[in-house]
Coordinates of C-alpha atoms and ligand atoms in Angstrom, one line a residue:
M17 CA 105.6 98.2 82.3
P18 CA 108.5 96.0 83.6
E19 CA 106.4 93.1 84.8
I20 CA 107.9 89.8 86.0
S21 CA 107.2 86.8 83.9
I22 CA 104.5 84.4 85.0
L23 CA 105.9 81.0 85.9
P24 CA 104.7 78.1 83.6
A25 CA 103.3 76.3 86.7
V26 CA 101.2 79.3 87.6
Q27 CA 99.8 79.7 84.0
A28 CA 99.0 76.0 84.1
F29 CA 97.3 76.1 87.4
I30 CA 95.2 79.2 86.4
E31 CA 94.1 77.6 83.2
Q32 CA 93.2 74.1 84.6
A33 CA 89.5 73.3 85.1
H34 CA 89.1 73.9 88.8
H35 CA 87.0 71.8 91.2
L36 CA 86.3 71.7 94.8
Y37 CA 88.7 70.0 97.2
I38 CA 87.0 67.2 99.1
D39 CA 88.4 64.1 100.6
G40 CA 92.0 64.8 99.5
R41 CA 91.3 65.4 95.9
Y42 CA 89.9 67.9 93.4
T43 CA 86.2 66.9 93.1
P44 CA 83.7 68.1 90.6
S45 CA 80.7 70.1 91.8
H46 CA 77.2 68.6 91.6
G47 CA 76.1 72.0 90.1
T48 CA 76.9 73.7 86.9
N49 CA 77.3 77.4 87.9
R50 CA 80.8 78.7 87.8
L51 CA 82.3 81.9 89.3
A52 CA 84.7 83.9 87.2
V53 CA 88.1 84.9 88.7
Y54 CA 89.5 88.3 87.3
N55 CA 92.9 89.7 87.1
P56 CA 92.4 93.1 88.8
A57 CA 95.2 94.7 87.0
T58 CA 93.5 94.1 83.6
G59 CA 89.9 93.5 84.5
Q60 CA 90.2 90.3 82.3
K61 CA 88.8 86.9 83.4
I62 CA 91.6 84.5 84.0
S63 CA 89.9 81.5 85.6
S64 CA 86.7 80.1 87.0
V65 CA 85.8 78.0 89.9
P66 CA 82.7 76.0 90.8
D67 CA 79.8 77.7 92.8
A68 CA 79.3 74.9 95.3
T69 CA 75.8 73.9 96.0
E70 CA 74.3 72.8 99.2
S71 CA 74.9 69.1 98.5
D72 CA 78.6 69.9 97.6
V73 CA 78.8 71.6 101.0
D74 CA 77.3 68.6 102.6
R75 CA 79.7 66.2 101.0
A76 CA 82.7 68.3 102.2
V77 CA 81.4 68.5 105.7
T78 CA 80.5 64.9 105.8
S79 CA 84.0 64.1 104.5
A80 CA 85.5 66.3 107.3
H81 CA 83.3 64.7 109.9
Q82 CA 84.2 61.2 108.9
A83 CA 87.8 62.1 109.0
F84 CA 87.3 63.6 112.5
T85 CA 85.4 60.6 113.8
S86 CA 87.8 58.1 112.3
G87 CA 90.7 59.8 114.2
S88 CA 92.9 59.6 111.1
W89 CA 94.3 63.0 112.1
R90 CA 92.9 63.8 115.5
K91 CA 94.5 60.6 117.1
L92 CA 97.9 61.1 115.7
S93 CA 100.4 62.0 118.3
P94 CA 101.1 65.7 118.8
C95 CA 104.6 65.2 117.4
E96 CA 103.2 63.5 114.2
R97 CA 100.7 66.4 113.6
E98 CA 103.5 68.9 114.2
A99 CA 105.9 67.0 111.8
T100 CA 103.2 67.0 109.1
L101 CA 102.4 70.7 109.4
L102 CA 106.1 71.5 109.3
K103 CA 106.4 69.6 106.1
L104 CA 103.5 71.7 104.8
A105 CA 105.6 74.8 105.6
T106 CA 108.4 73.4 103.6
L107 CA 106.2 72.7 100.7
V108 CA 104.8 76.3 100.8
E109 CA 108.4 77.5 100.9
R110 CA 109.2 75.3 97.9
D111 CA 106.3 76.8 95.9
S112 CA 106.3 80.2 97.3
E113 CA 106.9 82.0 94.0
I114 CA 103.9 80.1 92.6
L115 CA 101.7 81.1 95.4
S116 CA 102.9 84.6 95.4
Q117 CA 102.2 85.0 91.7
L118 CA 98.8 83.4 92.1
E119 CA 98.0 86.0 94.9
T120 CA 99.0 88.9 92.8
L121 CA 97.1 87.5 89.7
E122 CA 93.8 87.0 91.5
Q123 CA 94.0 89.7 94.2
G124 CA 95.9 92.4 92.5
Q125 CA 98.5 93.1 95.3
S126 CA 102.1 93.9 94.8
I127 CA 104.2 90.8 94.1
V128 CA 106.7 92.2 96.7
L129 CA 103.9 92.1 99.4
S130 CA 102.8 88.7 98.2
R131 CA 106.2 87.3 98.6
I132 CA 106.8 88.9 101.9
L133 CA 103.4 88.7 103.6
E134 CA 101.5 86.0 101.9
A135 CA 103.8 83.2 100.8
G136 CA 106.7 84.1 103.2
G137 CA 104.3 84.9 106.0
A138 CA 102.5 81.7 105.5
C139 CA 105.7 79.6 106.0
N140 CA 106.4 81.5 109.4
W141 CA 102.8 81.3 110.6
I142 CA 102.6 77.6 109.7
R143 CA 105.7 76.8 111.6
Y144 CA 104.5 78.7 114.7
V145 CA 101.3 77.0 114.6
A146 CA 102.9 73.5 114.0
G147 CA 104.8 74.0 117.3
L148 CA 101.4 74.6 119.2
S149 CA 100.4 71.0 118.3
T150 CA 102.9 69.7 120.9
K151 CA 102.0 72.4 123.5
I152 CA 98.4 71.4 124.2
T153 CA 98.1 70.9 128.0
G154 CA 95.5 70.6 130.8
Q155 CA 95.8 71.2 134.5
T156 CA 95.5 69.1 137.6
L157 CA 93.1 70.6 140.1
D158 CA 93.1 70.1 143.8
V159 CA 89.4 69.9 144.9
S160 CA 87.6 69.9 148.2
I161 CA 84.5 67.8 147.5
P162 CA 83.3 66.6 151.0
I163 CA 80.9 63.7 150.0
P164 CA 81.0 61.2 151.1
P165 CA 83.0 62.0 154.2
G166 CA 86.6 60.8 153.7
A167 CA 86.4 60.3 149.9
R168 CA 89.2 61.8 148.0
Y169 CA 89.0 63.2 144.5
T170 CA 91.5 64.5 141.9
A171 CA 90.2 66.6 139.0
M172 CA 92.1 67.5 135.7
T173 CA 91.3 69.3 132.6
R174 CA 91.8 68.1 129.0
K175 CA 91.9 70.2 125.9
E176 CA 90.0 68.3 123.1
P177 CA 89.4 69.3 119.5
V178 CA 86.0 70.7 118.9
G179 CA 85.2 68.8 115.6
V180 CA 84.6 70.2 112.1
V181 CA 85.6 73.8 111.6
A182 CA 84.2 76.1 109.0
G183 CA 86.9 78.5 108.0
I184 CA 85.5 81.6 106.1
V185 CA 88.1 83.7 104.4
P186 CA 88.0 87.3 102.9
W187 CA 89.7 88.6 99.7
N188 CA 92.2 91.0 101.1
F189 CA 95.0 88.5 102.0
P190 CA 93.6 85.3 100.7
L191 CA 96.5 83.0 101.4
I192 CA 97.6 84.1 104.9
I193 CA 94.2 84.6 106.3
A194 CA 93.3 81.1 105.1
V195 CA 96.3 79.9 107.0
W196 CA 95.2 81.7 110.1
K197 CA 91.7 79.9 109.8
V198 CA 92.9 76.4 108.7
L199 CA 96.3 75.8 110.4
P200 CA 95.3 76.3 114.2
A201 CA 92.3 74.0 113.6
L202 CA 94.6 71.3 112.2
A203 CA 97.1 71.8 115.0
A204 CA 94.3 71.3 117.5
G205 CA 93.3 68.0 115.8
C206 CA 90.2 69.4 114.1
S207 CA 89.0 68.8 110.5
V208 CA 88.2 71.8 108.3
V209 CA 86.0 73.0 105.5
A210 CA 87.3 76.3 104.2
K211 CA 85.6 78.8 102.0
P212 CA 87.7 81.5 100.1
A213 CA 86.0 84.7 99.0
D214 CA 84.5 84.2 95.5
T215 CA 86.9 86.6 93.9
T216 CA 90.1 85.0 95.3
P217 CA 89.8 81.2 95.5
L218 CA 92.9 80.0 93.7
S219 CA 95.7 80.1 96.3
L220 CA 93.5 78.3 98.9
L221 CA 92.7 75.5 96.3
Y222 CA 96.5 75.2 95.7
L223 CA 97.3 75.2 99.6
A224 CA 94.8 72.3 100.1
H225 CA 96.6 70.1 97.6
L226 CA 100.0 70.9 99.3
A227 CA 98.5 69.8 102.6
T228 CA 97.7 66.4 101.1
E229 CA 101.2 66.2 99.7
A230 CA 102.5 66.9 103.2
G231 CA 100.6 64.0 104.6
V232 CA 97.4 65.5 106.0
P233 CA 95.0 62.7 105.7
D234 CA 92.0 62.7 103.2
G235 CA 89.0 64.6 104.3
V236 CA 90.8 66.7 107.0
F237 CA 91.3 69.8 104.9
N238 CA 88.5 70.4 102.4
V239 CA 87.8 73.6 100.3
V240 CA 84.4 74.6 98.9
T241 CA 84.4 77.5 96.5
G242 CA 81.3 79.6 95.9
A243 CA 79.2 82.7 96.8
G244 CA 78.9 83.7 100.4
T245 CA 75.1 83.9 100.3
T246 CA 74.7 80.4 99.1
T247 CA 77.8 78.2 99.7
G248 CA 79.0 80.1 102.7
E249 CA 75.4 80.2 104.2
A250 CA 75.1 76.4 103.7
L251 CA 78.4 75.9 105.3
V252 CA 77.8 77.9 108.4
R253 CA 74.3 76.5 108.9
H254 CA 75.4 72.8 108.5
P255 CA 74.5 70.9 111.6
K256 CA 77.9 69.1 111.7
I257 CA 79.9 72.3 111.9
A258 CA 81.1 72.6 115.6
K259 CA 83.0 75.9 115.2
I260 CA 83.1 78.9 112.7
S261 CA 86.2 80.8 112.3
F262 CA 85.2 83.9 110.2
T263 CA 87.3 86.9 108.9
G264 CA 85.3 89.4 106.9
S265 CA 82.9 92.4 107.3
T266 CA 81.0 93.3 110.4
P267 CA 77.5 92.9 108.8
V268 CA 78.3 89.4 107.5
G269 CA 79.8 88.4 110.8
K270 CA 76.7 89.5 112.7
H271 CA 74.6 87.7 110.2
I272 CA 76.4 84.5 110.9
A273 CA 76.1 85.0 114.6
T274 CA 72.5 85.4 114.2
V275 CA 71.7 82.5 111.9
T276 CA 73.8 80.1 114.0
A277 CA 72.6 81.2 117.4
D278 CA 70.1 78.4 117.4
R279 CA 72.8 75.7 117.4
L280 CA 75.1 77.7 119.8
T281 CA 77.9 77.2 117.2
R282 CA 81.2 78.3 118.6
L283 CA 82.3 81.4 116.7
S284 CA 85.4 83.5 116.2
L285 CA 84.7 86.7 114.4
E286 CA 87.6 88.8 113.0
L287 CA 85.7 91.9 111.6
G288 CA 86.2 95.3 110.2
G289 CA 88.3 98.1 111.4
K290 CA 88.5 102.0 111.3
N291 CA 91.7 102.3 113.0
P292 CA 93.1 105.5 114.3
A293 CA 96.6 106.8 114.9
L294 CA 97.2 109.5 117.6
V295 CA 100.2 111.6 116.8
L296 CA 101.4 113.7 119.7
A297 CA 103.4 117.0 119.3
D298 CA 106.7 115.4 120.5
A299 CA 106.5 112.5 117.9
D300 CA 109.4 111.9 115.5
P301 CA 107.9 113.3 112.2
D302 CA 110.0 111.1 109.9
L303 CA 109.0 108.0 111.8
V304 CA 105.3 109.0 111.6
I305 CA 105.4 109.7 108.0
S306 CA 107.2 106.6 106.9
G307 CA 105.2 104.5 109.4
L308 CA 101.7 105.7 108.4
A309 CA 102.4 105.8 104.7
I310 CA 102.8 102.0 104.8
A311 CA 100.0 101.6 107.5
G312 CA 97.5 103.5 105.3
F313 CA 98.4 102.5 101.7
M314 CA 99.9 99.0 101.9
N315 CA 97.7 96.6 99.8
Q316 CA 95.8 99.8 98.8
G317 CA 94.3 100.1 102.3
Q318 CA 92.7 96.7 102.0
V319 CA 94.0 95.6 105.4
C320 CA 91.8 95.1 108.4
A321 CA 94.3 96.9 110.6
A322 CA 95.2 99.8 108.2
C323 CA 95.4 103.1 109.6
S324 CA 92.6 105.2 108.1
R325 CA 92.1 108.1 110.7
V326 CA 94.9 110.1 111.9
Y327 CA 94.6 112.7 114.8
I328 CA 97.6 115.0 114.9
E329 CA 98.4 117.5 117.7
G330 CA 98.4 121.0 116.1
P331 CA 102.1 121.8 116.0
L332 CA 102.9 118.8 113.9
F333 CA 99.9 118.8 111.7
D334 CA 101.3 120.8 108.6
T335 CA 104.6 118.9 108.7
I336 CA 102.8 115.4 108.8
A337 CA 100.3 116.3 106.1
A338 CA 103.0 117.6 103.8
G339 CA 105.3 114.6 104.4
L340 CA 102.4 112.0 103.9
H341 CA 101.5 113.8 100.7
T342 CA 105.0 113.6 99.5
A343 CA 105.3 110.0 100.4
L344 CA 102.0 109.2 98.6
S345 CA 103.0 111.1 95.5
S346 CA 106.2 109.1 95.3
M347 CA 104.3 105.8 95.3
K348 CA 104.2 104.4 91.8
I349 CA 100.8 103.1 90.7
G350 CA 100.6 100.1 88.4
P351 CA 100.1 96.4 88.2
G352 CA 101.1 94.2 91.1
L353 CA 103.4 92.1 88.8
D354 CA 105.6 95.3 88.3
E355 CA 107.9 95.0 91.2
T356 CA 108.7 98.8 91.2
T357 CA 105.0 99.7 92.0
Q358 CA 103.7 100.5 95.5
I359 CA 100.0 101.2 94.7
N360 CA 98.1 98.5 92.7
P361 CA 94.6 97.9 91.7
L362 CA 91.9 97.1 94.2
A363 CA 90.7 93.4 94.3
S364 CA 87.5 93.6 92.5
R365 CA 85.4 95.9 90.2
A366 CA 82.6 96.0 92.9
H367 CA 85.1 97.1 95.5
Q368 CA 86.6 99.7 93.2
A369 CA 83.1 101.1 92.7
K370 CA 82.5 101.2 96.5
V371 CA 85.7 103.1 97.3
Q372 CA 85.1 105.5 94.4
N373 CA 81.6 106.3 95.8
Y374 CA 83.1 107.4 99.1
L375 CA 85.6 109.7 97.3
Q376 CA 82.9 111.2 95.1
D377 CA 80.8 111.9 98.1
A378 CA 83.8 113.7 99.7
M379 CA 84.4 115.7 96.6
A380 CA 80.7 116.6 96.3
A381 CA 80.9 117.9 99.9
G382 CA 83.9 120.1 99.0
A383 CA 86.4 118.1 101.1
D384 CA 90.1 119.2 101.0
I385 CA 91.9 116.3 99.2
L386 CA 95.6 115.6 98.5
W387 CA 95.8 113.1 95.7
G388 CA 98.4 110.4 95.0
Q389 CA 99.4 109.4 91.4
E390 CA 96.9 109.0 88.6
P391 CA 96.2 105.4 87.9
P392 CA 97.2 104.0 84.4
D393 CA 94.5 104.3 81.7
T394 CA 93.5 100.7 81.7
S395 CA 90.4 98.7 82.6
G396 CA 92.1 97.5 85.8
F397 CA 90.3 98.1 89.2
Y398 CA 92.5 101.1 90.2
V399 CA 91.4 103.9 92.5
R400 CA 93.5 107.1 92.8
P401 CA 94.8 107.2 96.5
A402 CA 93.8 110.1 98.6
I403 CA 94.4 111.9 101.9
I404 CA 91.5 114.0 103.2
L405 CA 92.4 117.0 105.4
N406 CA 90.2 117.9 108.4
P407 CA 87.0 116.1 107.0
K408 CA 83.6 117.1 108.3
P409 CA 82.5 114.4 110.8
S410 CA 79.4 114.1 108.6
L411 CA 81.3 112.6 105.7
K412 CA 80.6 109.0 105.2
L413 CA 84.2 108.1 104.8
V414 CA 85.0 109.3 108.3
R415 CA 82.8 106.8 110.1
E416 CA 82.5 103.9 107.7
E417 CA 85.1 101.3 106.9
V418 CA 86.4 102.3 103.4
F419 CA 88.9 99.6 103.0
G420 CA 90.7 101.4 100.3
P421 CA 93.7 103.9 99.8
V422 CA 92.0 106.7 101.7
M423 CA 93.2 108.3 104.8
T424 CA 91.9 111.2 106.8
L425 CA 94.0 113.7 108.8
T426 CA 92.5 115.7 111.6
R427 CA 94.2 118.5 113.6
V428 CA 93.5 118.2 117.4
E429 CA 94.5 120.6 120.2
S430 CA 95.5 118.0 122.7
A431 CA 96.2 114.4 123.2
E432 CA 93.0 114.2 125.2
E433 CA 90.9 115.6 122.4
G434 CA 92.7 113.1 119.9
L435 CA 91.9 110.1 122.2
A436 CA 88.2 111.1 122.5
L437 CA 87.9 111.2 118.8
A438 CA 90.0 108.0 118.3
N439 CA 87.7 106.1 120.6
D440 CA 84.5 107.6 119.1
C441 CA 84.0 104.9 116.6
E442 CA 81.9 101.7 116.5
F443 CA 85.0 99.7 115.6
G444 CA 87.9 98.6 117.8
L445 CA 90.4 96.5 115.9
A446 CA 93.7 98.4 116.2
A447 CA 95.2 101.7 116.9
S448 CA 98.5 103.5 117.3
V449 CA 100.2 106.2 119.4
W450 CA 103.2 108.2 118.2
T451 CA 105.2 109.8 120.9
R452 CA 108.7 110.2 122.3
S453 CA 107.4 110.5 125.8
L454 CA 107.6 107.2 127.8
S455 CA 104.9 108.2 130.2
Q456 CA 102.4 108.9 127.2
A457 CA 103.5 105.6 125.6
M458 CA 102.5 103.8 128.9
D459 CA 99.4 105.8 129.7
L460 CA 97.6 106.1 126.5
P461 CA 97.4 102.3 125.1
P462 CA 95.3 101.2 128.1
R463 CA 92.8 104.0 127.3
M464 CA 92.4 103.2 123.6
E465 CA 89.4 101.1 122.7
A466 CA 91.1 98.6 120.5
G467 CA 92.3 94.9 120.4
T468 CA 95.9 95.9 119.5
V469 CA 97.7 99.2 120.2
W470 CA 101.1 100.0 118.7
V471 CA 103.4 102.7 119.9
N472 CA 105.6 104.4 117.2
S473 CA 104.5 101.8 114.5
H474 CA 101.2 100.6 113.0
V475 CA 100.0 97.4 111.3
M476 CA 102.9 95.2 112.5
I477 CA 101.7 91.8 113.5
D478 CA 103.4 88.6 114.7
P479 CA 102.2 85.1 115.3
N480 CA 103.1 85.3 118.9
M481 CA 101.1 88.5 119.5
P482 CA 97.3 87.9 119.9
F483 CA 95.2 89.7 117.5
G484 CA 91.5 90.4 117.3
G485 CA 88.9 93.2 117.8
V486 CA 86.7 94.7 120.5
K487 CA 83.3 96.5 119.8
N488 CA 82.1 95.9 116.2
S489 CA 85.5 94.6 115.3
G490 CA 84.8 91.1 116.4
V491 CA 85.0 88.4 119.1
G492 CA 87.9 86.3 120.0
K493 CA 91.7 86.4 119.5
D494 CA 93.8 84.8 116.8
F495 CA 97.6 84.2 117.1
G496 CA 99.7 83.8 120.4
T497 CA 100.2 80.8 122.6
N498 CA 96.4 80.6 123.4
W499 CA 95.4 80.4 119.8
L500 CA 94.3 76.8 120.0
D501 CA 91.7 77.6 122.8
A502 CA 89.3 78.7 120.0
F503 CA 89.6 75.2 118.4
T504 CA 89.5 73.1 121.6
E505 CA 87.0 72.4 124.3
T506 CA 88.1 72.2 127.9
K507 CA 86.8 69.0 129.5
A508 CA 86.9 68.5 133.3
V509 CA 87.6 64.9 134.5
C510 CA 87.1 64.2 138.3
I511 CA 88.4 60.8 139.5
R512 CA 87.4 59.5 142.9
H513 CA 90.1 57.5 144.5
Ligands
NAP8 P1 82.7 89.8 103.5 O1 81.9 90.3 102.5 O2 82.2 89.8 104.9 O3 83.1 88.3 103.1 C1 83.9 87.5 103.8 C2 83.7 86.1 103.6 O4 82.4 85.7 104.0 C3 83.7 85.7 102.1 O5 84.3 84.5 101.9 C4 82.3 85.8 101.8 O6 81.9 85.0 100.5 C5 81.6 85.1 103.0 N1 80.3 85.3 103.2 C6 79.5 86.3 102.7 N2 78.2 86.2 103.1 C7 78.2 85.0 103.8 C8 77.2 84.3 104.5 N3 75.9 84.7 104.5 N4 77.5 83.2 105.1 C9 78.7 82.7 105.1 N5 79.8 83.3 104.5 C10 79.4 84.5 103.9 O7 84.1 90.5 103.7 P2 85.2 90.8 102.5 O8 84.7 92.0 101.8 O9 85.5 89.6 101.8 O10 86.4 91.3 103.4 C11 86.7 92.5 103.9 C12 86.4 92.7 105.3 O11 87.0 91.9 106.0 C13 86.6 94.0 105.8 O12 85.6 94.5 106.6 C14 87.8 93.8 106.7 O13 88.1 94.8 107.7 C15 87.6 92.5 107.2 N6 88.9 91.8 107.6 C16 89.0 91.6 109.0 C17 90.2 91.1 109.4 C18 90.4 91.0 110.9 O14 91.4 90.2 111.3 N7 89.7 91.5 111.8 C19 91.2 90.6 108.5 C20 90.9 90.9 107.2 C21 89.8 91.4 106.7 P3 82.0 85.8 99.1 O15 82.9 86.9 99.2 O16 82.3 84.7 98.1 O17 80.6 86.2 98.9
MG9 MG1 82.9 89.0 98.7

């Protein structure tokens, strides 16, 4: 396989003895447990990180809290915070090939995707958020308070950083999602303790060091590596955490909401999806096929907004099914370091087994399956991609989030039938409508139960476009000019004069 060469800096970083990142430096854990990091393309262990203990988490949160109360970051002028974050973007750009290779080595994704979406995306998103640092504003409020008679009051609002933020990151896009958790918190003036998923910790450890190089003061950006059920749990339950920004599965998001209810910890939850596409009879078939092939199979379907359910009006069904199968069959499957591949291994052995179980269940039920290319015969975490035609509603993979290279296509008799099926789902993250009719393009999106609806595209996101789910897909919105609302508290100040 024509794989790219690993940069010496990447090899050296992977091989170094990794520690936690606390108080502006790599800091050894108090514990001795370590978690292995595997290369999904080979199944081989490539590195390990500490499994942080409760006392490690306490040190990290204490460091973040001290930095917050000292004002070393919070009290900088907005321009100074913006300039520091812009410097971080420049450093990410400088080291973008290192970060891209790290992402592919620990997560398995295509190096092309790592370069465009992870490292390249990180630069764009950091620059966007950096600019928000200087756009934090309150309001002046005319009030009518009548007591005592003749007194005059003027009220105003201030946006103040909430304090220490816990940023909990999943494994599907480890770098860019870490940026979405950490950077808006920093722009708002908060301090952060971030926890990567246990399988993909390396790029976040690298990013934290770059933040220090950019001039983010010590203690403002900390990273604790470790398992969710121990390290993650200790972090979200820590009494000094003012806000949790979580991206991950719905069950874990609900668990965190439950165990933090006592403290009323502020929460943003970006959770799972089971995202439908509704293809109307007048849609452009070529656009649908090329768009949904990417939306369904990019990063092996390990994308929260991935399209996994497609409802197609009868006349177009056979054309779309045949076209998607041709597109899938042409996608080369292999290691992410091979730039010519489009389908790569899944991120972990456990996830590979989970997705294979869904497919075995479908095969046992006699489902009509169109397959993509056979994976290479290695011990990498590959799953053969699949399209399921007109699945029975009772199949597990129809209702549950598979988060793998699996898409279902269902023939419907009308847009109304497709809309009803699209909305008949516990999730509501994203959806798309495919049509050439302006009136359908205007009428259907408001009726779709999803946080984002695309027309004639799917999975396209932008920092200026709010993103987040409804129903079991979460609470709160990331991105957009109001992004910092989640990391600031509105204080009313009322002045008698
Ligand atoms: P996950 O199992 O819920 O884990 C997410 C993060 O939470 C990981 O860092 C995990 O740590 C940690 N965690 C687990 N248990 C915890 C606990 N009790 N307390 C605190 N933290 C805990 O999700 P995943 O499998 O990594 O990611 C895939 C899921 O993320 C999918 O459902 C996908 O749809 C969703 N997602 C949503 C969005 C969105 O924007 N809506 C974006 C991307 C992904 P460990 O892994 O180390 O145990
Ligand atoms: Mg996990």
